CSV table of C-alpha atoms in Angstrom, one decimal:
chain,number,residue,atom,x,y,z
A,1,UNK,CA,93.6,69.4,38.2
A,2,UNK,CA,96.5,71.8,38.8
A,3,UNK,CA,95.9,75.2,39.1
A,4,UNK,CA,98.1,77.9,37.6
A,5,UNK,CA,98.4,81.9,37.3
A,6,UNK,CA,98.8,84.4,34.7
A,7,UNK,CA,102.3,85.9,35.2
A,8,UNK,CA,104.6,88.7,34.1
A,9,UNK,CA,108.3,88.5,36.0
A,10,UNK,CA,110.9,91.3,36.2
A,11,UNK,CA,114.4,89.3,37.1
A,12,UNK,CA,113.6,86.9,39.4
A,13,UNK,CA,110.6,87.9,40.6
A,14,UNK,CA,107.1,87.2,39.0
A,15,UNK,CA,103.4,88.9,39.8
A,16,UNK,CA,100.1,86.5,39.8
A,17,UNK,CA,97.5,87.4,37.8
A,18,UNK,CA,93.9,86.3,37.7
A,19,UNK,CA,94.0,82.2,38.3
A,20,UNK,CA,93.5,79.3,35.6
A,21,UNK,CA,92.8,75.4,36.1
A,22,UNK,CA,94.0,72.7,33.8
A,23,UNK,CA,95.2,69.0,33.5
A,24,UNK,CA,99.1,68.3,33.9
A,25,UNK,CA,101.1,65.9,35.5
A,26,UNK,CA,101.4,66.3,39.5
A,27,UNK,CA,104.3,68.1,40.7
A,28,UNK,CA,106.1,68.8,36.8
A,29,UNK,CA,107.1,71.7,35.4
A,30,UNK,CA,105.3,72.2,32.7
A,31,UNK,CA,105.6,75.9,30.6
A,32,UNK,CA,102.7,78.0,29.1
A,33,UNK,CA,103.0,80.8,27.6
A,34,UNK,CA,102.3,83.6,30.8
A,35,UNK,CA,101.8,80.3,32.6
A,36,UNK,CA,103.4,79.0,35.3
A,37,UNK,CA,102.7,75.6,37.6
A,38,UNK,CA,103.5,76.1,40.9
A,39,UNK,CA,104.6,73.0,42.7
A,40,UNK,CA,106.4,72.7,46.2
A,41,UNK,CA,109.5,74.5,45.8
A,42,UNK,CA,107.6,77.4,44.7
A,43,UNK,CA,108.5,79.9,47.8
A,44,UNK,CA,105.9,82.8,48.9
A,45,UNK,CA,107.5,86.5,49.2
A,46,UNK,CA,105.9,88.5,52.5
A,47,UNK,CA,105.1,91.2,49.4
A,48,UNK,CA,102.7,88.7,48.0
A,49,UNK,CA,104.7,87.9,45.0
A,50,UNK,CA,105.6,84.6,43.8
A,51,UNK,CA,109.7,83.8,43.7
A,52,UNK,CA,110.3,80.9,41.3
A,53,UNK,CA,114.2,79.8,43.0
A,54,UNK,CA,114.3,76.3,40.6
A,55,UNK,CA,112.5,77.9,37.4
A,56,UNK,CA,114.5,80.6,36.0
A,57,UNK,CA,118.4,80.8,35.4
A,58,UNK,CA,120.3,83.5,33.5
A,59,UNK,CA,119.2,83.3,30.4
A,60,UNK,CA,115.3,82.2,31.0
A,61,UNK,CA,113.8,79.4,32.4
A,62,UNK,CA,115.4,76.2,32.7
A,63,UNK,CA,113.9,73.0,31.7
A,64,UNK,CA,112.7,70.2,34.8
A,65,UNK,CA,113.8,66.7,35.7
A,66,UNK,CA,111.2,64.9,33.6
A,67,UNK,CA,111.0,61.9,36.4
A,68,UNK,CA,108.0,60.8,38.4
A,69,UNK,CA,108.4,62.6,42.0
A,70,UNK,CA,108.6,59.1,43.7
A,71,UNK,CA,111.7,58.6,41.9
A,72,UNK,CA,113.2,61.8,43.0
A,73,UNK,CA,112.5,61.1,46.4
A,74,UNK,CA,114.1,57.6,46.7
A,75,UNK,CA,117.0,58.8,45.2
A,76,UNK,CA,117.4,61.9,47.7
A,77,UNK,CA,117.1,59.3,50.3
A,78,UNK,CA,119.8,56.6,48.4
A,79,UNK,CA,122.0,59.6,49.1
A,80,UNK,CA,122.9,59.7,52.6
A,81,UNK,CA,125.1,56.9,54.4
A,82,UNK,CA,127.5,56.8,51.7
A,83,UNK,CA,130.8,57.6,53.2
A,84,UNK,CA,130.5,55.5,56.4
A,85,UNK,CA,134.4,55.2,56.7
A,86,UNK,CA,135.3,58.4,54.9
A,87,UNK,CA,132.9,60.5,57.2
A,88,UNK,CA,134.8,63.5,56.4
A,89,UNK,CA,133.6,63.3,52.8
A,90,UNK,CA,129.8,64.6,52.6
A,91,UNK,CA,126.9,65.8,50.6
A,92,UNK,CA,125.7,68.6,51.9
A,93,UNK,CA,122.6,70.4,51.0
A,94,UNK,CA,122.9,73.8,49.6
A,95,UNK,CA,122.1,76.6,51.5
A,96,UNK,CA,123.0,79.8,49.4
A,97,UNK,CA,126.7,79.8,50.2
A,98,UNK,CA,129.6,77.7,49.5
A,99,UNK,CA,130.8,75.2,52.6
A,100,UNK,CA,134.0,75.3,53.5
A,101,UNK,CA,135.6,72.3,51.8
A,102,UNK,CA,133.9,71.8,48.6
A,103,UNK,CA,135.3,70.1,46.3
A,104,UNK,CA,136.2,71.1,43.0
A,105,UNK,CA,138.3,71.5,40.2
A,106,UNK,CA,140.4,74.1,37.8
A,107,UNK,CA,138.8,73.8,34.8
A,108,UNK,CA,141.2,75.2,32.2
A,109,UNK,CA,139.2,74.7,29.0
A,110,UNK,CA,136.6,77.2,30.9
A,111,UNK,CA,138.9,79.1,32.5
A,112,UNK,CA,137.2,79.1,36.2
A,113,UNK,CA,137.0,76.9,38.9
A,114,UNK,CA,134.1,74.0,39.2
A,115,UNK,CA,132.4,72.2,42.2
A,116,UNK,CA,131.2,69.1,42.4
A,117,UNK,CA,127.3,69.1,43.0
A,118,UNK,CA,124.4,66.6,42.3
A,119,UNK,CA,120.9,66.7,42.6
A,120,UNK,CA,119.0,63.3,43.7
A,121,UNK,CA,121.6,61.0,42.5
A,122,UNK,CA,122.8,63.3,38.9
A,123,UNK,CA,125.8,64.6,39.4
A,124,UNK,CA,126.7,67.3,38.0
A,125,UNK,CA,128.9,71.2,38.7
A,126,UNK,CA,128.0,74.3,40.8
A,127,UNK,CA,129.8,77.6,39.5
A,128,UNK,CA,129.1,81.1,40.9
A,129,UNK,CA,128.9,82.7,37.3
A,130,UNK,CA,126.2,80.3,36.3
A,131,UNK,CA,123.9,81.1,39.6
A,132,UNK,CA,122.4,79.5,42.4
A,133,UNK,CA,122.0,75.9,40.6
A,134,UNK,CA,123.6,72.4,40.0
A,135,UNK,CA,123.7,72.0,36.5
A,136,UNK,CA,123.8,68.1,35.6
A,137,UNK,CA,123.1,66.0,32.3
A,138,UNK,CA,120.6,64.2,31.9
A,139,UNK,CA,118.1,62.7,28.8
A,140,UNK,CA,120.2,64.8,26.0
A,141,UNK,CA,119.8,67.9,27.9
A,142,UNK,CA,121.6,70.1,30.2
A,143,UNK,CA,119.4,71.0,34.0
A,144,UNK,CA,119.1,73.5,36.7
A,145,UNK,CA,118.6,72.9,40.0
A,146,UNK,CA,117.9,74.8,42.8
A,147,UNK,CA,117.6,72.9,45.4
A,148,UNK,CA,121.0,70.4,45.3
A,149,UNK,CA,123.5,69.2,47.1
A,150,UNK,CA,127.4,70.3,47.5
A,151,UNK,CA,130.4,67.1,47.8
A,152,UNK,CA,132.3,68.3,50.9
A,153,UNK,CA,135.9,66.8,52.4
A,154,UNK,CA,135.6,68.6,55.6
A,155,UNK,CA,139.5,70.1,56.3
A,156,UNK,CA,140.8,68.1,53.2
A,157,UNK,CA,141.1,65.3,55.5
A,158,UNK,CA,140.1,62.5,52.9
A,159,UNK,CA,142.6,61.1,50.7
A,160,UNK,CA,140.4,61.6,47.3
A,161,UNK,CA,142.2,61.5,43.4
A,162,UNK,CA,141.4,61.5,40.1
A,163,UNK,CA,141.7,57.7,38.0
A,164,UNK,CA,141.3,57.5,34.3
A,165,UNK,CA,138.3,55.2,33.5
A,166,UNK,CA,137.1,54.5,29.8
A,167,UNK,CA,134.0,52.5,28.3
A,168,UNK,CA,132.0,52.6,32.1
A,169,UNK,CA,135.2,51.4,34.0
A,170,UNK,CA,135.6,52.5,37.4
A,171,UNK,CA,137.7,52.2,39.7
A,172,UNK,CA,136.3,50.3,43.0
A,173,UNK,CA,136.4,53.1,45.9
A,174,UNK,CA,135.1,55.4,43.1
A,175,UNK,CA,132.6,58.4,44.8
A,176,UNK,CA,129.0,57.8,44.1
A,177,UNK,CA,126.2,59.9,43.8
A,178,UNK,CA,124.0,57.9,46.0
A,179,UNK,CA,123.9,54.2,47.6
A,180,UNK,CA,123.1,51.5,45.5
A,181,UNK,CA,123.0,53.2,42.3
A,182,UNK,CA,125.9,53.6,39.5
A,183,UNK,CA,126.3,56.6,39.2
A,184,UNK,CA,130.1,58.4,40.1
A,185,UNK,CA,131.2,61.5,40.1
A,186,UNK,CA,133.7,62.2,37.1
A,187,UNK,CA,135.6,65.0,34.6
A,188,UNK,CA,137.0,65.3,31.4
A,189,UNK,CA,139.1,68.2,30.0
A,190,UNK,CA,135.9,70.1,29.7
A,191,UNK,CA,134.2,69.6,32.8
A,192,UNK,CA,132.7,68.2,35.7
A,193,UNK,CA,129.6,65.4,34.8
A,194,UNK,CA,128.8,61.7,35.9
A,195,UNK,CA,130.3,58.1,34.6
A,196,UNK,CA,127.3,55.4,34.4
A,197,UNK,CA,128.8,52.2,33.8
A,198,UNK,CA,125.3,50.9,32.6
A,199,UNK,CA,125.8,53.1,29.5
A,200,UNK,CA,129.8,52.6,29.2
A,201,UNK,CA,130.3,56.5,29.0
A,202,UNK,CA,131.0,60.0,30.9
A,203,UNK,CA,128.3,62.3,30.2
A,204,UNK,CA,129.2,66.3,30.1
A,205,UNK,CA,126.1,69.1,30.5
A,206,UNK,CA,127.2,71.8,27.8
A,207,UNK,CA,125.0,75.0,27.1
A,208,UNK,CA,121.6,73.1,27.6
A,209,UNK,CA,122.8,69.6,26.3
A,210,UNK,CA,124.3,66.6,27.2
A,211,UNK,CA,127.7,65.4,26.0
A,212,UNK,CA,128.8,61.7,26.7
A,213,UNK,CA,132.6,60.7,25.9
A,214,UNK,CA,134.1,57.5,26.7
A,215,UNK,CA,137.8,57.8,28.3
A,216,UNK,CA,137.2,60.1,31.4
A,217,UNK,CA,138.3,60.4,35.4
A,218,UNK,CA,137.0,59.1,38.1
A,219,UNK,CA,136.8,60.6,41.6
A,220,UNK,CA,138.0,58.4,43.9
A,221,UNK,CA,138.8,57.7,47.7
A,222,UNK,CA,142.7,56.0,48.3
A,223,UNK,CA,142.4,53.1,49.7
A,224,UNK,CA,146.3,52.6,50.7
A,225,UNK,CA,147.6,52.1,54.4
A,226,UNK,CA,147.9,55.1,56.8
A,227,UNK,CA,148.8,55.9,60.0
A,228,UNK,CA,146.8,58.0,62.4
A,229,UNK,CA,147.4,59.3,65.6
A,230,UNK,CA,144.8,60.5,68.2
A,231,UNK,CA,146.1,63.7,70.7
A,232,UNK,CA,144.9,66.5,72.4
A,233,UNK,CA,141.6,64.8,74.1
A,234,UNK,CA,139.9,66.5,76.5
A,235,UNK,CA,136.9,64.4,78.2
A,236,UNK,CA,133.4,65.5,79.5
A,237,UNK,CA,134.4,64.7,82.7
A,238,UNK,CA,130.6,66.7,83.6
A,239,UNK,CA,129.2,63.8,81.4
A,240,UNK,CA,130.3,60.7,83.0
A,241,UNK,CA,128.4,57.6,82.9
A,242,UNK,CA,128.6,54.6,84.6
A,243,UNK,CA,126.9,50.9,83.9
A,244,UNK,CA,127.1,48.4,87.2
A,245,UNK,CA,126.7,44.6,86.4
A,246,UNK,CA,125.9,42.3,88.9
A,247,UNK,CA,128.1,40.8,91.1
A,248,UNK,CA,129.9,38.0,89.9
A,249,UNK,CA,132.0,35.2,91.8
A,250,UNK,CA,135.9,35.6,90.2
A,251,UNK,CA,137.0,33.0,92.5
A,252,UNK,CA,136.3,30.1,94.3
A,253,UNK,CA,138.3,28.4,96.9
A,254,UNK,CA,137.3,25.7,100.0
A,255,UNK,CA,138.5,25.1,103.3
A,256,UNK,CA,137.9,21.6,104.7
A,257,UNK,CA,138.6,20.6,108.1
A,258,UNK,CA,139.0,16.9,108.5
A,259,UNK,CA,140.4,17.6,112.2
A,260,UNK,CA,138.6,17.1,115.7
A,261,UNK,CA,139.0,21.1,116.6
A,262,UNK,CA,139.2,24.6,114.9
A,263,UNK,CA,141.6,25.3,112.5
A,264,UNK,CA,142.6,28.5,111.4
A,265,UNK,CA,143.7,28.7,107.7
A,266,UNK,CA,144.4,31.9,105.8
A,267,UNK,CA,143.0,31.7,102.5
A,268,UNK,CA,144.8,33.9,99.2
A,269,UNK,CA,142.0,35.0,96.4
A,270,UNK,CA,144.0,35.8,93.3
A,271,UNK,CA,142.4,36.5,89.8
A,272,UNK,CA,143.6,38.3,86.3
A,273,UNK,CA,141.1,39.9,84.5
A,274,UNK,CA,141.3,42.7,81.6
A,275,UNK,CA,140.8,46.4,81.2
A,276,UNK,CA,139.3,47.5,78.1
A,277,UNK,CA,139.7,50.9,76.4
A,278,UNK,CA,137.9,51.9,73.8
A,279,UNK,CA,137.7,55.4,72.1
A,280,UNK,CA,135.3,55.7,69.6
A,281,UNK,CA,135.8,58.1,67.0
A,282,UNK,CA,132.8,57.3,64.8
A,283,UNK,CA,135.0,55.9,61.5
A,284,UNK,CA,136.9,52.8,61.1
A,285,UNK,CA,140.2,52.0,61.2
A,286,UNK,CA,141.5,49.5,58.1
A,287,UNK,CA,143.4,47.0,59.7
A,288,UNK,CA,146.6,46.9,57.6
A,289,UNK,CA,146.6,50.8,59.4
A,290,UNK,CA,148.2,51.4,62.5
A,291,UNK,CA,146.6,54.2,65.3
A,292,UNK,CA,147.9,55.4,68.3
A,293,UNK,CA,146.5,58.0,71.0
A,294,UNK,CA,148.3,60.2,73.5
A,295,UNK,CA,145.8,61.0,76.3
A,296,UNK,CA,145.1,60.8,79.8
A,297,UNK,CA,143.6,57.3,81.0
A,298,UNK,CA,140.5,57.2,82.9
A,299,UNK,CA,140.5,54.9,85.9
A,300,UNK,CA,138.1,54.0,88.6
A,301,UNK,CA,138.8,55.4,91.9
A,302,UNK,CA,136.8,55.0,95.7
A,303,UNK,CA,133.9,56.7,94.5
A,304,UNK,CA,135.1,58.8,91.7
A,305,UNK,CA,137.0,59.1,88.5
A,306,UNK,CA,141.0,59.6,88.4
A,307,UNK,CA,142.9,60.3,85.4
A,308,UNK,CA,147.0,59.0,85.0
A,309,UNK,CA,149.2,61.5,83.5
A,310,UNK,CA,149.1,61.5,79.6
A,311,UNK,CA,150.5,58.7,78.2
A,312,UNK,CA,150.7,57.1,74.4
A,313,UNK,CA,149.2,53.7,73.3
A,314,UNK,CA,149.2,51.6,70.4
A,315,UNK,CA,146.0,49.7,69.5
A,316,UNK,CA,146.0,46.7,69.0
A,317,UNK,CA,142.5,46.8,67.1
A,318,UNK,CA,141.1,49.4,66.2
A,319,UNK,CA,140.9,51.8,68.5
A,320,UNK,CA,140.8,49.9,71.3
A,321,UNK,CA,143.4,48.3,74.3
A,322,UNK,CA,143.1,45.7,76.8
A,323,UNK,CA,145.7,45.3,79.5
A,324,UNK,CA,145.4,42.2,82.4
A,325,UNK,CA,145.6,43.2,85.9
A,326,UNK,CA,146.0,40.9,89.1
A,327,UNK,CA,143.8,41.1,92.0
A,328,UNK,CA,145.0,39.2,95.0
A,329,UNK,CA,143.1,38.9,98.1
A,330,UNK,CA,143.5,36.8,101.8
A,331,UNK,CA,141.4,36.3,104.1
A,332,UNK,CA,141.9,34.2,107.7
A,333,UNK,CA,139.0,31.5,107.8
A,334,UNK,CA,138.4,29.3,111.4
A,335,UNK,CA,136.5,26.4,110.0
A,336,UNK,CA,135.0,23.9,112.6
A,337,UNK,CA,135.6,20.1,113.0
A,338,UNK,CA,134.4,18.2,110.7
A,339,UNK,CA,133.3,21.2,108.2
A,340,UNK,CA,134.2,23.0,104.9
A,341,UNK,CA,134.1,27.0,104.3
A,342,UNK,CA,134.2,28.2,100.6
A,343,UNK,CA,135.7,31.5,100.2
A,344,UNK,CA,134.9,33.4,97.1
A,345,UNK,CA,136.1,36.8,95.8
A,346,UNK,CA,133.0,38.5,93.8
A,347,UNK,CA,133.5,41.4,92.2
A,348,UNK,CA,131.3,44.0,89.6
A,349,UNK,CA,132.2,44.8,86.0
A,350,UNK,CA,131.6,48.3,85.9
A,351,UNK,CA,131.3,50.2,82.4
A,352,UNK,CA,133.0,54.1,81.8
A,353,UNK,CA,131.2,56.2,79.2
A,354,UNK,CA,132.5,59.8,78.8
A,355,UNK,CA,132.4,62.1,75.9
A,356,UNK,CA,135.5,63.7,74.9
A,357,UNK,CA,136.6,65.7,71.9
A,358,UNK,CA,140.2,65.1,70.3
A,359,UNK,CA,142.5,66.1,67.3
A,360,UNK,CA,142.9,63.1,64.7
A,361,UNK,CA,145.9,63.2,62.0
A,362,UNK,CA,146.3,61.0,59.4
A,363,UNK,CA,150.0,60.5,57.5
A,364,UNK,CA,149.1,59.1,54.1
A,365,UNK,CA,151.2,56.7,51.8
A,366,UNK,CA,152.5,59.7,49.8
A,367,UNK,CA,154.3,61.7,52.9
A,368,UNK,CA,151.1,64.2,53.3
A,369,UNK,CA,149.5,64.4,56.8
A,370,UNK,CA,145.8,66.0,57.9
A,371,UNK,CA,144.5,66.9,60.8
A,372,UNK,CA,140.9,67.4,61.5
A,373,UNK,CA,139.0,67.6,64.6
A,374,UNK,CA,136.5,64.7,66.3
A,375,UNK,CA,134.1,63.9,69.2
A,376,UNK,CA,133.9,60.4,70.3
A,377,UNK,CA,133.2,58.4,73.1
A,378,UNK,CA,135.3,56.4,75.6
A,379,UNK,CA,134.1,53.1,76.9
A,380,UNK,CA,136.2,51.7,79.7
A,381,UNK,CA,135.5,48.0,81.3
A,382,UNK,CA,137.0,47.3,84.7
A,383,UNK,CA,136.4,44.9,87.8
A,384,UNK,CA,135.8,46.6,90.9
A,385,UNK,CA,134.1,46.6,94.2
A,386,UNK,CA,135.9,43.3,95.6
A,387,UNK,CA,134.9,41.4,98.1
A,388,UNK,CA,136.3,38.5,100.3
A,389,UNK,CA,133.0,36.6,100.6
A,390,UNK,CA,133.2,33.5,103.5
A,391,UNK,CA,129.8,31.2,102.8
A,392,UNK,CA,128.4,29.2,106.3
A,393,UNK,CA,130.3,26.3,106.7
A,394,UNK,CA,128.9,22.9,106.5
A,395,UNK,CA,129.1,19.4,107.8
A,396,UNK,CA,132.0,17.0,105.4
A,397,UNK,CA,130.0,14.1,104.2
A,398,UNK,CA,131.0,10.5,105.8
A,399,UNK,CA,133.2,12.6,107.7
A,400,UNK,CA,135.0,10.5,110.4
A,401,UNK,CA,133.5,10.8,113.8
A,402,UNK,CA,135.8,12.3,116.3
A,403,UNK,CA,136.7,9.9,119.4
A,404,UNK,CA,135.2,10.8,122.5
A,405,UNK,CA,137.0,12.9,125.4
């Protein structure tokens, strides 16, 4: 049982009347005449009217998404984690304004400009001139949607074009809607709309109908090497981290002493291990791409943190570097007649974490370079804290007894 109100509106703005009760499915928008259901996205107005934001467009109200809520909901959440290496690209929800770095298109048969929009996992077009709503085809029909989300390429930075596509062909870093589900975003000469490959067509809402045509574009991300560069990093140096392992033994050497006195031997310790740098910038690097990074290297000091002057590395992987360094020790050891003395250097790994924020640009295969702005993380791995380590001697086995004085 759903209950509803008598209504009279003036714009967008409607006044309840006395209440009614009645039968309809939950959470639909269903229309009576000086009826109105009011379902979750109905909003409450502090002068104790009712403001309908999904129900009404320009010229009266729109029609509803005829799906079962539970449907809706999976495919609002099958909508996030899509652009995992493309982070830049992003659906974000609408919040009564344009964000800087939506995407759209000139639409010359209309003679304005277009955005791309979906709601759930329809795609459709925003346009200021047609009001606050995400109009997108679906079941023969044209929709409104209030409550939608906006395609964003935050500072341009992702390399996105247009590729012809006909009979449900698509090409395969084509833009989805959502995860898991075939729905892209495309155009044709009219407009903005979706391509399902399922139903070999591109489908076009049109002045409260749906269109479907079968040669159309697909909007897609380039997949062709680049070259970035990282520069300008400045690290939380207020934010520093650091991880201890235990002591480990790097290297092992014994002194035996066969003799009938003391010997003094001076023992040399020497191991290689790596550094590792990493800087994550939270997106991947494709390996036929090559990165670089001009920054100031964080190294362990006595106590504290040093940085080198700014210098520029190539990765090798990634973001990520690894360099070998030496460490060479001696120590003088007296064993005793008849006795062996291991010597071990033992050393800690000893993990770096600090934040930093940096400027990434990226020079496409077509000559154009982008810059936008990051925050990462840089994870250094070093051995410090050596130690010359002499363990108690003890007694050689079947050791040959010493003649008597």
């Amino acid at each position: 049982m759903t209950v509803g109100v008598w209504i009279q509106w003036h714009l967008l703005w409607v006044t309840p009347s006395r209440t009614l009760s009645y039968d309809i499915p939950c959470c639909s928008h269903q229309i009576f005449t000086g009826v109105y259901i009011l379902t979750p996205v109905v909003g409450w107005h502090p002068a104790q009217d009712w403001f309908l934001p999904c129900a009404l467009c320009w010229l009266g109200l729109a029609p509803a998404d005829p799906r079962d809520p539970r449907q809706l909901e999976q495919e609002w959440r099958m909508s996030h984690g899509l652009f995992v290496d493309n982070v830049n690209l992003q659906w974000i929800p609408w919040n009564g304004s344009l964000p800087d770095g939506a995407v759209s298109i000139l639409n010359g048969y209309a003679s304005r400009t277009d955005y791309v929009c979906k709601f759930n996992c329809e795609a459709g077009f925003y346009n200021p001139n047609k009001g606050p709503y995400c109009l997108y085809p679906y079941a023969d029909k044209e929709f409104y949607a209030s409550t939608f989300d906006i395609l964003v390429n935050r500072d341009n930075f992702e390399f996105t074009e247009w590729l012809s596509g006909s009979y449900g062909s698509v090409p395969d870093a084509g833009i989805r809607s959502c995860t898991g589900v075939g729905i892209y975003v495309g155009k044709n000469k009219y407009g903005l709309g979706k391509v399902v490959p399922q139903h070999g067509a591109f489908f076009l809402p049109w002045e409260g109908k749906e269109y479907w045509y079968k040669n159309y574009q697909v909007l897609s991300i380039n997949t062709a090497t680049y070259s970035q560069h990282i520069s300008h990093v400045v690290y939380g140096i207020d934010q520093i981290k650091f991880f201890q392992h235990p002591p480990e033994t790097l290297k092992l050497s014994t002194v035996v002493n066969n003799e009938c006195h003391t010997v003094k031997k001076t023992v040399i310790l020497e191991k290689t291990t790596e550094i590792e740098r990493h800087w994550d910038i939270g997106r991947s690097v494709r390996n036929d791409s090559h990165s670089s990074i001009s920054a100031q290297i964080p190294q362990l000091g006595v106590g504290s943190v040093e940085f080198t002057k700014e210098k520029t590395w190539q990765f090798s992987q990634g973001t990520s570097t690894a360099e070998s360094t030496t460490h060479k020790m001696s120590i003088e050891v007296s064993a005793p007649p008849g006795h062996s003395c291991a010597v071990r250097m033992e050393g800690k790994k000893i993990k770096l974490d600090i934040p930093f924020t940096a400027r990434l640009s990226r020079t496409y295969i077509n000559g154009e370079t982008q810059w936008t702005s990051i925050s990462g993380k840089y994870d250094g791995v070093q051995v410090g804290e050596l130690k010359a380590i002499v363990e108690r001697c003890e007694p050689v086995a079947d050791a040959k007894p010493c003649p008597a004085v």
